[in-house]
Amino acid sequence: MLLAENFDIEIAKGLSEAEAIKLLKEVGYNELPSAKSRSGFAIAFEVVKEPMFLLLVAGGLVYLMLGDLQEALILMGSVLVVMGITFYQERKTERALEALRDLSSPRALVIRDGEQRRIAGRDVVPGDLIVLAEGDRVPADAVLLSCTNLSADESLLTGESVSVRKICSDSLEKLPEMTRPGGDDLPFIYSGSLVVQGQGVAVARATGMNTEIGKIGRALQQVESEETALQKETNLLVRNLAIFGLCLCLLVVIAYGLTRGNWLQGFLAGITTAMAVLPEEFPVVLTVFLALGAWRISQNNVLTRRVPAVETLGSATVLCVDKTGTLTMNRMKVKKIFARGEFFELNDGGSLLPDTVHEVIEFSILASQMDPFDPMEKAFKKLGEDYLAKTEHIHMDWELVKEYPLSKKLLAMSRVWRSPLGNEYVIAAKGAPEAMAELCHFDSDRQSELSKDVQAMAQEGMRVLGVAAASFQETDLPDGQHDFEFRFLGLIGMEDPVRPGVPEAIKECYSAGVRVVMITGDYPGTAQSIARQIGLPTDQVITGPELERLSDQELTTRVRDVCIFSRVVPEQKLRLVQALKANGEVVAMTGDGVNDAPALKAANIGIAMGGRGTDVARESASLVLLDDDFSSIVKAITLGRRIFDNIKKAMAYILAIHVPIAGISLIPVLLNWPLIFFPVHVVLLELIIDPACSIAFEAEPEETDVMNRPPRDPKAPLFSRHAMGLSLLQGLSVLVIVMAVFTVSLYRDQDEAEARALTYTTLIVANLSLILANRSWSRTILDTMSTPNPALWWVVAGALIFLAMAIYVPFLRELFSFAYLHFIDIAICFVAGMASILWFEALKILRGRNRHNS
């Protein structure tokens, strides 16, 4: 970018890094108040409102009324344990969300120590020189020092949807005071506004809460949880189970009071039943799994800006991706040159090039920036360094006089140079081959020949540019490029190499039932060449002009089979998304520019490019691809499916384990048997169930077939009748076995404490067996043993240690009303507990054989 004439080079050096660090300490981070981490008191207050907490306190009060101080203290102590678990879960969730907020902070391009560098927007300080371009969010209130055709959308501050025109400050020595936003031809830009056109350099004057938007107090960047279809379904399930649990609780209290005449003990039995049935783990599982899932996905270079996208990922059926930079490296390399009617292949500096192509390379470099950022211009510079270094074709001492920029009417740019030894101007031009033909005044025959040469290179997957040269001896340069007498030098074919791992990722998508659609602005031949390399079908291609002529109905029909769309402009992406969605597809769409925002918003899952994408594209997307790599999207889909699978496993386990707990609480009351459960027993069970749900199942790796099955139907419920039936059967089988142990113990005239110890031990073993069985619904427990999950084994070990202490530590044995168990008793409990899930393991084996036979 060319700076204004009065822009002092010393100012252009910007702040030093030391000055910026000092200012950052003085004025603080450039951020607005957002959702802060909750304090310990706030979390404690939320725990106090939890039904489980209230039930524990109520149970403790009843024990105090009964004069049992020991039991009362134990239950009150359990309150601290429950709070500890809740603290851990809440803090782990919040840390994950905080990490996501940090990642989603807008970025800023600043000049420090004379160098351009990309920093987090929160690190911008007053005095920073900010470089702005189309599509950028302005990170701070600032005064423009230099600008070219710059307009900004300030609707966030003013409510006016029309963008406003900006000018540069008249004085660089004394900068004007900032005024309120709104109105054209002001040199001020404001934090949160969007650059919709042009480019510029500005000096930051206010950051954070001192900006105009800070005064309003609007938090711009924040990851928020939204209620999803899955959350609504879970809330409904929790409500229904809670109502059922309350009815069961009242039934127990009434039945106990009427049959035994002790209403206080009946109230205690009712509390125990309520604690046993209450499904408080469901919302915990959903919150923790989605938040930690978003964090896990961010570890694979995909930022989740909207948590519901985690849930939607597993159901994506179509993945629309840009070619450049996503499927390819976005690092252009010159592959072939056409000059004087011949094609010349390049092989990475391995051999000398003929003199015929030297002039083409020379003028391609002259038509480019001396220190280029553009990938194609970098490729020209590298070509010169490889082949023409230290020759007369490299002109480091030439003076740049004028530049004719690219325009919508003419896709070509020219640069005018003056040699130190000559009086005439040398003009180098590069651009689209058709623009070069126009500048060189080709007749129709010559244009036809050129078109064939371009097509031949494009079919090999190359991006083709034309190069032309001219000379001019007049003192006053013309206003337009057409006034020069250009001569055509040749064509340069460049390729953008396919990213490593993309062909394998495409293959994985197809095996997972996800169709990949490539959308590019390149020629059809280029697109087809890349498609062949990565494994996409190449038989059908729709170009942008063809797409424009199709009606919505015709497009909806065509998109079912076509996987390549070439010469597409960003505005047409929205039509493609709408056509795919009209066919019932769940669409994931990538985009990087301002014009991609509508398509990103319309897609079920919008994926913005984090490396080269604009801030407005990032804000419109559900996900941000931090490394712009297609393989990362596929990893995110895999993780999305894993997260949903694990939520389903955890909830199936919760439903299954509550069946025997509820049954054991209710059946003895109805049959006038001794009670098996007291509140302290339920507390110990909860110490196993909660970590199993929120830690062990969340950490479970994905199933081996997770990317070998079609996407799930997003409208399908979390619990189908089949899944719910299996969970209830698991729970009933455990209940039957456990009650059988209790009944046999009573039948053999074993005392109440021994029967309780045997029954409870069997239930703990059955509970652990349920956890192991639900790790996978397709592989047996023995098969899953080789799959690492350290968190699971901590839960299992902790449960067995707690159980051993409750049975063999005299104080705890008395507290739990257990009797001492011998080795043979323990062995019987283990066999009975594991037998409760044998039918489910047999079902897995049978299913596996059926799949193998089919």
Short mmCIF file of C-alpha atoms in Angstrom, two decimals, residues 2 65 77 87 112 133 161 164 229 240 246 262 274 422 471 515 545 583 605-606 724 736 775:
data_model
loop_
_atom_site.label_atom_id
_atom_site.label_comp_id
_atom_site.label_asym_id
_atom_site.label_seq_id
_atom_site.Cartn_x
_atom_site.Cartn_y
_atom_site.Cartn_z
CA LEU A 2 1.36 3.41 -0.96
CA MET A 65 -34.56 -35.36 64.78
CA GLY A 77 -20.22 -33.98 55.05
CA PHE A 87 -17.00 -27.10 41.53
CA ARG A 112 5.73 -2.20 15.51
CA ALA A 133 -8.06 -3.58 4.68
CA SER A 161 -26.91 0.75 7.61
CA VAL A 164 -19.62 6.17 5.57
CA ALA A 229 -32.94 -29.34 20.12
CA ASN A 240 -40.76 -36.27 33.17
CA LEU A 246 -41.68 -37.11 43.07
CA ASN A 262 -43.33 -44.51 61.53
CA ALA A 274 -36.06 -39.19 45.56
CA GLY A 422 17.68 5.26 -19.99
CA SER A 471 7.85 1.35 -23.63
CA ARG A 515 -20.36 -35.52 0.00
CA PRO A 545 -22.33 -18.08 -15.76
CA ASN A 583 -32.81 -31.14 -0.97
CA ILE A 605 -22.55 -25.05 9.84
CA GLY A 606 -20.57 -22.02 8.63
CA MET A 724 -34.44 -46.50 25.43
CA VAL A 736 -33.50 -58.60 39.00
CA ARG A 775 -18.41 -47.81 26.49
#
